[in-house]
Tab-separated table of C-alpha atoms in Angstrom:
chain	number	residue	atom	x	y	z
A	1	MET	CA	147.054	103.208	91.222
A	2	ASN	CA	144.383	102.532	93.905
A	3	ARG	CA	144.275	99.091	95.541
A	4	ALA	CA	141.396	97.399	97.402
A	5	GLN	CA	141.796	94.024	99.090
A	6	LEU	CA	139.465	91.394	100.454
A	7	SER	CA	141.501	90.027	103.358
A	8	PRO	CA	140.797	86.504	104.696
A	9	SER	CA	139.527	86.206	108.231
A	10	LYS	CA	141.863	83.345	109.224
A	11	PRO	CA	145.350	82.080	108.243
A	12	SER	CA	145.355	80.563	104.779
A	13	ARG	CA	147.408	80.353	101.628
A	14	ARG	CA	146.496	83.015	99.122
A	15	THR	CA	147.244	83.981	95.563
A	16	SER	CA	147.064	87.577	94.319
A	17	ILE	CA	144.610	88.247	91.519
A	18	SER	CA	145.512	91.292	89.489
A	19	VAL	CA	142.823	92.877	87.340
A	20	PRO	CA	144.548	95.175	84.823
A	21	ARG	CA	142.972	97.148	82.017
A	22	SER	CA	144.475	94.861	79.430
A	23	LYS	CA	142.838	91.810	77.849
A	24	PRO	CA	142.547	88.565	79.840
A	25	ASP	CA	145.794	86.689	80.360
A	26	PHE	CA	145.881	83.358	82.149
A	27	SER	CA	149.440	82.464	83.079
A	28	ARG	CA	150.596	79.576	85.233
A	29	LYS	CA	153.880	81.327	85.722
A	30	LYS	CA	152.344	84.444	87.216
A	31	HIS	CA	149.322	82.605	88.673
A	32	SER	CA	146.938	85.480	88.032
A	33	PHE	CA	143.410	85.799	86.733
A	34	SER	CA	142.531	88.920	84.752
A	35	HIS	CA	139.301	90.336	83.420
A	36	GLN	CA	137.880	93.638	82.292
A	37	ASN	CA	136.854	95.837	85.228
A	38	PRO	CA	133.200	96.873	84.801
A	39	HIS	CA	133.875	100.165	86.530
A	40	GLN	CA	136.631	101.302	84.167
A	41	ALA	CA	134.139	103.251	82.076
A	42	CYS	CA	133.645	105.470	85.118
A	43	GLY	CA	137.349	106.144	85.427
A	44	MET	CA	138.055	103.816	88.342
A	45	SER	CA	141.563	102.458	88.842
A	46	ASP	CA	142.657	98.840	88.676
A	47	PHE	CA	142.222	96.824	91.806
A	48	LYS	CA	143.720	93.728	93.338
A	49	LEU	CA	141.955	90.851	95.104
A	50	ASP	CA	143.589	88.310	97.415
A	51	LEU	CA	142.246	84.793	96.763
A	52	VAL	CA	142.051	82.258	99.552
A	53	ILE	CA	142.918	78.767	98.288
A	54	GLY	CA	144.029	76.920	101.374
A	55	GLU	CA	143.761	76.566	105.106
A	56	ASP	CA	147.139	77.912	106.222
A	57	PHE	CA	148.177	81.514	105.732
A	58	PRO	CA	151.995	82.026	105.685
A	59	ALA	CA	153.896	85.268	105.844
A	60	PRO	CA	152.910	88.187	103.565
A	61	GLY	CA	155.879	87.560	101.268
A	62	PHE	CA	154.621	84.146	100.191
A	63	ARG	CA	154.647	83.311	96.438
A	64	PRO	CA	152.868	80.277	94.921
A	65	GLU	CA	154.916	77.446	93.583
A	66	LYS	CA	155.284	76.713	89.929
A	67	GLY	CA	152.342	74.861	88.462
A	68	GLU	CA	149.845	76.004	91.085
A	69	THR	CA	146.497	76.985	89.571
A	70	ILE	CA	143.339	78.757	90.662
A	71	SER	CA	140.186	76.671	90.888
A	72	GLY	CA	136.875	77.729	89.361
A	73	ALA	CA	135.181	77.413	92.759
A	74	ALA	CA	137.637	79.880	94.245
A	75	VAL	CA	136.986	82.379	91.473
A	76	SER	CA	133.236	81.908	92.042
A	77	LYS	CA	133.713	82.777	95.716
A	78	ILE	CA	135.420	86.017	94.738
A	79	PHE	CA	132.526	87.153	92.583
A	80	SER	CA	129.990	86.040	95.206
A	81	ALA	CA	131.726	88.132	97.840
A	82	ASN	CA	132.002	91.070	95.435
A	83	SER	CA	128.291	90.819	94.556
A	84	ALA	CA	127.316	90.582	98.222
A	85	GLY	CA	129.365	93.675	98.952
A	86	ARG	CA	127.587	95.625	96.220
A	87	ARG	CA	124.204	94.483	97.555
A	88	ALA	CA	125.158	95.583	101.079
A	89	ILE	CA	126.159	99.015	99.805
A	90	SER	CA	122.962	99.306	97.770
A	91	ASP	CA	120.843	98.287	100.754
A	92	GLY	CA	122.639	100.767	102.967
A	93	PHE	CA	121.872	103.704	100.679
A	94	TYR	CA	118.295	102.503	100.090
A	95	ARG	CA	117.493	102.308	103.780
A	96	GLY	CA	118.794	105.790	104.463
A	97	ASN	CA	118.546	106.044	108.237
A	98	GLY	CA	117.999	102.299	108.665
A	99	ALA	CA	119.931	100.069	110.978
A	100	ASP	CA	122.537	99.032	108.421
A	101	SER	CA	123.203	102.281	106.632
A	102	ASP	CA	125.765	103.578	109.119
A	103	SER	CA	128.347	101.066	107.944
A	104	VAL	CA	128.438	102.359	104.375
A	105	GLY	CA	129.314	105.724	102.957
A	106	HIS	CA	129.470	107.746	106.179
A	107	PRO	CA	132.458	109.671	107.549
A	108	ASN	CA	134.041	108.348	110.706
A	109	ASP	CA	133.531	111.456	112.777
A	110	GLY	CA	132.080	111.124	116.261
A	111	ASN	CA	129.232	113.577	115.807
A	112	GLY	CA	127.898	111.795	112.735
A	113	LYS	CA	127.823	108.455	114.514
A	114	ARG	CA	126.128	109.866	117.578
A	115	GLU	CA	123.448	111.507	115.480
A	116	HIS	CA	122.883	108.353	113.464
A	117	GLY	CA	122.708	106.165	116.580
A	118	SER	CA	120.138	108.530	118.062
A	119	GLY	CA	118.081	108.282	114.861
A	120	LYS	CA	118.119	104.472	115.017
A	121	LYS	CA	116.857	104.477	118.594
A	122	SER	CA	114.156	107.094	118.075
A	123	GLY	CA	112.861	105.704	114.747
A	124	PRO	CA	110.938	102.685	116.130
A	125	LEU	CA	109.661	104.741	119.079
A	126	ILE	CA	108.313	107.566	116.920
A	127	SER	CA	106.802	105.264	114.293
A	128	GLY	CA	105.255	102.997	116.943
A	129	THR	CA	103.760	105.975	118.766
A	130	ALA	CA	102.334	107.364	115.526
A	131	TYR	CA	100.815	103.978	114.685
A	132	CYS	CA	99.187	103.629	118.132
A	133	ILE	CA	97.814	107.199	118.108
A	134	SER	CA	96.330	106.878	114.626
A	135	SER	CA	94.802	103.486	115.431
A	136	CYS	CA	93.267	104.616	118.730
A	137	GLY	CA	92.146	107.943	117.270
A	138	MET	CA	90.437	106.321	114.285
A	139	ILE	CA	88.268	104.050	116.448
A	140	LEU	CA	87.410	106.766	118.966
A	141	LEU	CA	86.466	109.322	116.307
A	142	ASN	CA	84.287	106.811	114.457
A	143	LYS	CA	82.525	106.061	117.726
A	144	ILE	CA	81.970	109.804	118.300
A	145	VAL	CA	80.532	110.326	114.810
A	146	LEU	CA	78.210	107.324	114.960
A	147	SER	CA	77.116	107.446	118.614
A	148	THR	CA	77.672	110.919	120.073
A	149	TYR	CA	76.308	112.688	116.996
A	150	ASN	CA	73.839	109.823	116.448
A	151	PHE	CA	74.760	109.661	112.771
A	152	ASN	CA	72.755	106.826	111.194
A	153	ALA	CA	74.547	106.612	107.847
A	154	GLY	CA	77.593	104.390	108.275
A	155	ILE	CA	77.921	103.711	104.541
A	156	SER	CA	77.988	107.442	103.802
A	157	LEU	CA	80.707	107.924	106.426
A	158	MET	CA	82.708	105.113	104.817
A	159	PHE	CA	82.272	106.742	101.399
A	160	TYR	CA	83.503	110.104	102.732
A	161	GLN	CA	86.566	108.523	104.354
A	162	ASN	CA	87.421	106.596	101.174
A	163	LEU	CA	87.133	109.786	99.136
A	164	ILE	CA	89.534	111.602	101.470
A	165	SER	CA	92.049	108.741	101.223
A	166	CYS	CA	91.914	108.708	97.408
A	167	LEU	CA	92.415	112.472	97.150
A	168	ILE	CA	95.385	112.495	99.521
A	169	VAL	CA	97.147	109.513	97.890
A	170	ALA	CA	96.562	111.026	94.433
A	171	ALA	CA	98.007	114.356	95.610
A	172	LEU	CA	101.077	112.669	97.144
A	173	SER	CA	101.607	110.662	93.959
A	174	PHE	CA	101.319	113.808	91.814
A	175	CYS	CA	103.944	115.539	93.981
A	176	GLY	CA	106.260	112.532	93.705
A	177	VAL	CA	106.179	111.727	97.427
A	178	VAL	CA	104.849	108.191	96.920
A	179	SER	CA	104.963	105.748	94.033
A	180	VAL	CA	101.634	104.344	92.824
A	181	GLU	CA	101.100	101.596	90.267
A	182	LYS	CA	99.114	102.689	87.222
A	183	LEU	CA	95.719	101.004	87.203
A	184	ASN	CA	94.319	99.038	84.291
A	185	TRP	CA	91.121	97.133	83.676
A	186	LYS	CA	92.703	93.672	84.100
A	187	LEU	CA	94.100	94.635	87.500
A	188	VAL	CA	90.754	96.111	88.567
A	189	ARG	CA	88.878	93.005	87.442
A	190	VAL	CA	91.163	90.738	89.476
A	191	TRP	CA	90.886	93.004	92.532
A	192	ILE	CA	87.073	93.402	92.595
A	193	PRO	CA	86.412	90.251	94.723
A	194	VAL	CA	88.824	91.551	97.345
A	195	ASN	CA	87.173	94.960	97.277
A	196	VAL	CA	83.661	93.542	97.703
A	197	VAL	CA	84.784	91.827	100.921
A	198	PHE	CA	86.633	94.995	101.946
A	199	VAL	CA	83.476	97.110	101.600
A	200	GLY	CA	81.489	94.598	103.649
A	201	MET	CA	84.183	94.634	106.319
A	202	LEU	CA	84.101	98.436	106.592
A	203	VAL	CA	80.299	98.704	106.658
A	204	SER	CA	79.836	95.944	109.262
A	205	GLY	CA	82.580	97.490	111.385
A	206	MET	CA	80.854	100.884	111.258
A	207	TYR	CA	77.487	99.533	112.408
A	208	SER	CA	78.910	97.269	115.109
A	209	LEU	CA	80.786	100.243	116.558
A	210	LYS	CA	77.549	102.224	116.627
A	211	TYR	CA	75.717	99.707	118.840
A	212	ILE	CA	78.497	98.161	120.957
A	213	ASN	CA	81.020	99.823	123.269
A	214	ILE	CA	84.631	99.933	122.121
A	215	ALA	CA	85.926	97.494	124.763
A	216	MET	CA	83.528	94.745	123.694
A	217	VAL	CA	84.211	95.409	120.003
A	218	THR	CA	87.910	94.933	120.740
A	219	ILE	CA	87.310	91.642	122.539
A	220	LEU	CA	84.903	90.304	119.927
A	221	LYS	CA	87.395	91.135	117.181
A	222	ASN	CA	89.533	88.318	118.561
A	223	GLY	CA	87.103	86.019	116.789
A	224	THR	CA	88.708	87.150	113.540
A	225	ASN	CA	91.952	85.417	114.552
A	226	ILE	CA	90.103	82.149	115.158
A	227	ILE	CA	88.308	82.220	111.796
A	228	THR	CA	91.527	83.172	109.989
A	229	ALA	CA	93.465	80.306	111.591
A	230	ILE	CA	90.754	77.815	110.583
A	231	GLY	CA	90.740	79.239	107.040
A	232	GLU	CA	94.532	78.921	106.816
A	233	LEU	CA	94.254	75.303	107.912
A	234	TYR	CA	91.745	74.303	105.229
A	235	ILE	CA	92.824	76.629	102.392
A	236	PHE	CA	96.606	76.882	102.784
A	237	ARG	CA	97.160	73.723	104.867
A	238	LYS	CA	98.941	75.815	107.472
A	239	HIS	CA	98.966	74.115	110.875
A	240	GLN	CA	99.207	76.102	114.118
A	241	ASN	CA	101.055	75.012	117.231
A	242	GLN	CA	99.453	74.059	120.512
A	243	LYS	CA	99.969	77.509	122.058
A	244	VAL	CA	97.996	79.199	119.257
A	245	TRP	CA	95.011	76.864	119.691
A	246	THR	CA	95.129	77.394	123.470
A	247	ALA	CA	95.097	81.171	122.953
A	248	MET	CA	92.124	80.888	120.587
A	249	PHE	CA	90.244	78.790	123.151
A	250	LEU	CA	90.858	81.525	125.748
A	251	MET	CA	89.567	84.150	123.296
A	252	ILE	CA	86.361	82.183	122.768
A	253	ILE	CA	85.790	82.004	126.530
A	254	SER	CA	86.433	85.743	126.929
A	255	ALA	CA	84.016	86.625	124.087
A	256	ILE	CA	81.219	84.445	125.499
A	257	SER	CA	81.700	85.645	129.082
A	258	GLY	CA	81.966	89.261	127.887
A	259	GLY	CA	78.693	89.031	125.978
A	260	ILE	CA	76.864	87.408	128.906
A	261	THR	CA	78.046	90.034	131.401
A	262	ASP	CA	77.663	93.027	129.040
A	263	LEU	CA	75.190	95.447	130.656
A	264	SER	CA	74.733	97.327	127.385
A	265	PHE	CA	74.170	94.184	125.298
A	266	ASP	CA	72.656	94.889	121.872
A	267	SER	CA	71.733	91.943	119.631
A	268	MET	CA	71.931	94.079	116.467
A	269	GLY	CA	75.421	95.261	117.343
A	270	TYR	CA	76.650	91.748	118.133
A	271	THR	CA	75.213	90.489	114.825
A	272	TRP	CA	77.082	93.174	112.921
A	273	GLN	CA	80.292	92.358	114.819
A	274	ILE	CA	80.049	88.617	114.107
A	275	MET	CA	79.597	89.473	110.418
A	276	ASN	CA	82.607	91.765	110.665
A	277	CYS	CA	84.773	88.946	112.063
A	278	PHE	CA	83.902	86.646	109.151
A	279	LEU	CA	84.381	89.393	106.562
A	280	THR	CA	87.694	90.546	108.050
A	281	ALA	CA	89.029	86.988	108.043
A	282	SER	CA	87.745	86.502	104.481
A	283	TYR	CA	89.470	89.717	103.403
A	284	SER	CA	92.787	88.537	104.834
A	285	LEU	CA	92.534	85.113	103.182
A	286	THR	CA	91.266	86.461	99.839
A	287	LEU	CA	93.929	89.166	99.726
A	288	ARG	CA	96.644	86.582	100.200
A	289	LYS	CA	95.433	84.585	97.184
A	290	VAL	CA	94.757	87.558	94.901
A	291	MET	CA	97.955	89.530	95.513
A	292	ASP	CA	100.212	87.185	93.544
A	293	LYS	CA	97.738	87.040	90.682
A	294	ALA	CA	97.316	90.828	90.653
A	295	LYS	CA	101.079	91.363	90.284
A	296	GLN	CA	100.943	89.700	86.891
A	297	PHE	CA	98.799	92.547	85.530
A	298	THR	CA	100.997	95.415	86.739
A	299	ARG	CA	103.655	97.121	84.638
A	300	SER	CA	106.313	96.898	87.342
A	301	GLY	CA	105.540	93.291	88.259
A	302	SER	CA	104.809	94.234	91.875
A	303	LEU	CA	102.058	95.887	93.888
A	304	ASN	CA	103.210	97.980	96.844
A	305	GLU	CA	101.131	98.882	99.883
A	306	ILE	CA	100.388	102.427	98.690
A	307	SER	CA	98.961	101.097	95.438
A	308	MET	CA	96.776	98.656	97.355
A	309	VAL	CA	95.500	101.465	99.596
A	310	LEU	CA	94.561	103.535	96.543
A	311	LEU	CA	93.047	100.549	94.741
A	312	ASN	CA	90.888	99.560	97.714
A	313	ASN	CA	89.625	103.054	98.452
A	314	LEU	CA	89.089	103.969	94.795
A	315	LEU	CA	87.000	100.880	94.076
A	316	CYS	CA	85.001	101.502	97.251
A	317	LEU	CA	83.544	104.709	95.797
A	318	PRO	CA	81.208	103.160	93.175
A	319	PHE	CA	80.190	100.405	95.615
A	320	GLY	CA	79.506	103.064	98.258
A	321	ILE	CA	77.272	105.062	95.908
A	322	ILE	CA	75.272	101.932	95.031
A	323	LEU	CA	74.798	100.967	98.695
A	324	ILE	CA	73.794	104.518	99.660
A	325	LEU	CA	71.072	104.441	97.009
A	326	VAL	CA	69.921	100.897	97.843
A	327	PHE	CA	69.663	101.484	101.619
A	328	GLY	CA	68.148	104.944	101.183
A	329	GLU	CA	70.846	106.785	103.111
A	330	TRP	CA	70.743	109.674	100.641
A	331	GLU	CA	67.286	110.609	101.957
A	332	TYR	CA	68.616	110.633	105.508
A	333	ILE	CA	71.649	112.716	104.512
A	334	ILE	CA	69.627	115.508	102.882
A	335	THR	CA	67.151	115.736	105.780
A	336	THR	CA	69.273	115.315	108.923
A	337	ASP	CA	70.437	118.382	110.833
A	338	VAL	CA	73.680	116.855	112.073
A	339	ILE	CA	75.489	117.556	108.789
A	340	LYS	CA	74.882	121.253	109.333
A	341	LEU	CA	77.196	121.247	112.353
A	342	PRO	CA	80.742	122.373	111.457
A	343	MET	CA	82.211	120.299	114.299
A	344	PHE	CA	80.658	117.161	112.857
A	345	TRP	CA	82.570	117.671	109.604
A	346	VAL	CA	85.776	118.335	111.535
A	347	VAL	CA	85.457	115.035	113.407
A	348	ALA	CA	84.397	113.089	110.284
A	349	THR	CA	87.289	114.514	108.253
A	350	ALA	CA	89.754	113.790	111.057
A	351	SER	CA	88.561	110.163	111.189
A	352	GLY	CA	89.163	109.872	107.444
A	353	LEU	CA	92.658	111.313	107.769
A	354	LEU	CA	93.478	108.940	110.620
A	355	GLY	CA	92.159	106.034	108.578
A	356	LEU	CA	94.724	106.814	105.899
A	357	ALA	CA	97.361	107.525	108.559
A	358	ILE	CA	96.973	103.973	109.860
A	359	SER	CA	98.067	102.638	106.472
A	360	PHE	CA	101.157	104.846	106.346
A	361	THR	CA	102.194	104.545	110.012
A	362	SER	CA	101.739	100.765	110.053
A	363	MET	CA	104.072	100.430	107.028
A	364	TRP	CA	106.540	102.861	108.607
A	365	PHE	CA	106.516	101.015	111.938
A	366	LEU	CA	106.817	97.624	110.234
A	367	HIS	CA	109.859	98.881	108.266
A	368	GLN	CA	111.513	100.277	111.399
A	369	THR	CA	111.017	97.137	113.500
A	370	GLY	CA	109.662	93.894	112.040
A	371	PRO	CA	106.608	91.622	111.965
A	372	THR	CA	107.203	90.305	115.501
A	373	THR	CA	107.272	93.707	117.200
A	374	TYR	CA	104.483	94.973	114.961
A	375	SER	CA	102.152	92.115	115.949
A	376	LEU	CA	102.890	92.457	119.651
A	377	VAL	CA	102.377	96.232	119.689
A	378	GLY	CA	99.126	95.763	117.754
A	379	SER	CA	97.865	93.437	120.484
A	380	LEU	CA	99.035	95.700	123.313
A	381	ASN	CA	97.398	98.650	121.561
A	382	LYS	CA	93.978	97.153	122.307
A	383	ILE	CA	94.436	97.862	126.021
A	384	PRO	CA	94.454	101.705	125.867
A	385	ILE	CA	91.699	101.657	123.221
A	386	SER	CA	89.452	99.556	125.455
A	387	PHE	CA	89.970	101.614	128.600
A	388	ALA	CA	89.658	104.904	126.710
A	389	GLY	CA	86.320	103.731	125.315
A	390	LEU	CA	85.062	102.756	128.766
A	391	VAL	CA	86.045	106.100	130.306
A	392	LEU	CA	85.166	108.553	127.504
A	393	PHE	CA	81.744	107.112	126.692
A	394	LYS	CA	80.763	106.275	130.301
A	395	VAL	CA	79.904	102.672	129.539
A	396	PRO	CA	77.883	100.895	132.280
A	397	LEU	CA	80.238	98.250	133.601
A	398	SER	CA	79.961	95.377	136.055
A	399	LEU	CA	82.853	93.663	137.795
A	400	PRO	CA	82.401	90.349	135.889
A	401	ASN	CA	82.279	92.221	132.590
A	402	PHE	CA	85.405	94.169	133.488
A	403	PHE	CA	87.306	90.957	134.258
A	404	SER	CA	86.075	89.345	131.052
A	405	ILE	CA	87.455	92.313	129.115
A	406	LEU	CA	90.818	91.997	130.880
A	407	PHE	CA	90.789	88.268	130.216
A	408	GLY	CA	90.108	88.897	126.525
A	409	LEU	CA	92.960	91.407	126.277
A	410	PHE	CA	95.298	88.913	127.936
A	411	ALA	CA	94.164	86.208	125.488
A	412	GLY	CA	94.920	88.537	122.560
A	413	ILE	CA	98.449	89.201	123.806
A	414	PHE	CA	98.971	85.485	124.453
A	415	PHE	CA	97.818	84.767	120.893
A	416	ALA	CA	100.326	87.255	119.441
A	417	ARG	CA	103.153	85.693	121.467
A	418	ALA	CA	102.102	82.201	120.399
A	419	LYS	CA	102.073	83.217	116.705
A	420	MET	CA	105.604	84.604	117.093
A	421	SER	CA	106.861	81.264	118.381
């Protein structure tokens, strides 16, 4: 018969609890507690638990005195420990190559442990690198499509990218790679306000990127953090600490000084970017309120990130068609020569793929590390994006403008650190 024991961590009196296959038998003489083993249907053997009931632990041959009983609280502790153990095992198998999975269900050979330790160290590095590359690549490719190719149909580009995302997620769901919540009209109706803001955020971001250089777009995006913090204060009554408000004050100074010293200042581009800051903050705040309500209309009772990606991009398609017709972009599309260039379609398709890749890599990186590291890397990621934009697109730059950009990047990092505290 197999035996498994939960041994106490410090000296204490204990009473053996035998769990046989027979019916429950409470006996003061034997001082045992018996119940039916839930795993007996699977052919598992009986097991024995050692129950801690005191502070002092005598020699192994100790036997309880006559009349000694087991308290209900002690029995409760046994089942709590047993339940926690099952949850730990379940989490270990669920995480696969996660940080905790090496303690459960793996052989104790040296090679296996070395390979697993290597996987734990390389996981955050690979996922973080993939997230940074996809994020930088998405912004740079959008800038190339809109500025280098002088493509004047940002809504049509958004529509094309959304279509690519929907097709890829649908294909992955069909192959069983990802799990997607089945959509229904009630869920769509609840999600439409979020999607309207989402469409506005994408369109304003497209047009701001067309008229402003990437470095200044990055600095001006810090305004989103300020608007979001104010919205959290008035909507969710969430108060920020002194460091956060100091960081936001620094971001305001950097945005103003950057705009004043910007040699390629464009009022239209700055207008679009200010709109983008308000819409991005509104999207974040609206999403937070709608998510809990949307879960009530799903079959599983939850709404994962993949389902939200599909829902957002799928609902963008009809809105995109309406906006293309209203703003007359369809006339531009059928007359412009730029769509006849094969390289244009390569770059546009790559930007759509990277847009979807950001969703996947950000979730992967967040799972491998945590919100703290994810936020800090997101702030640090603005530095290579800004300098790459200045170099690749040969932006006219003055020394005051350069320092204002550096100051804005520093303020963004300081903000991320302050939020962590």
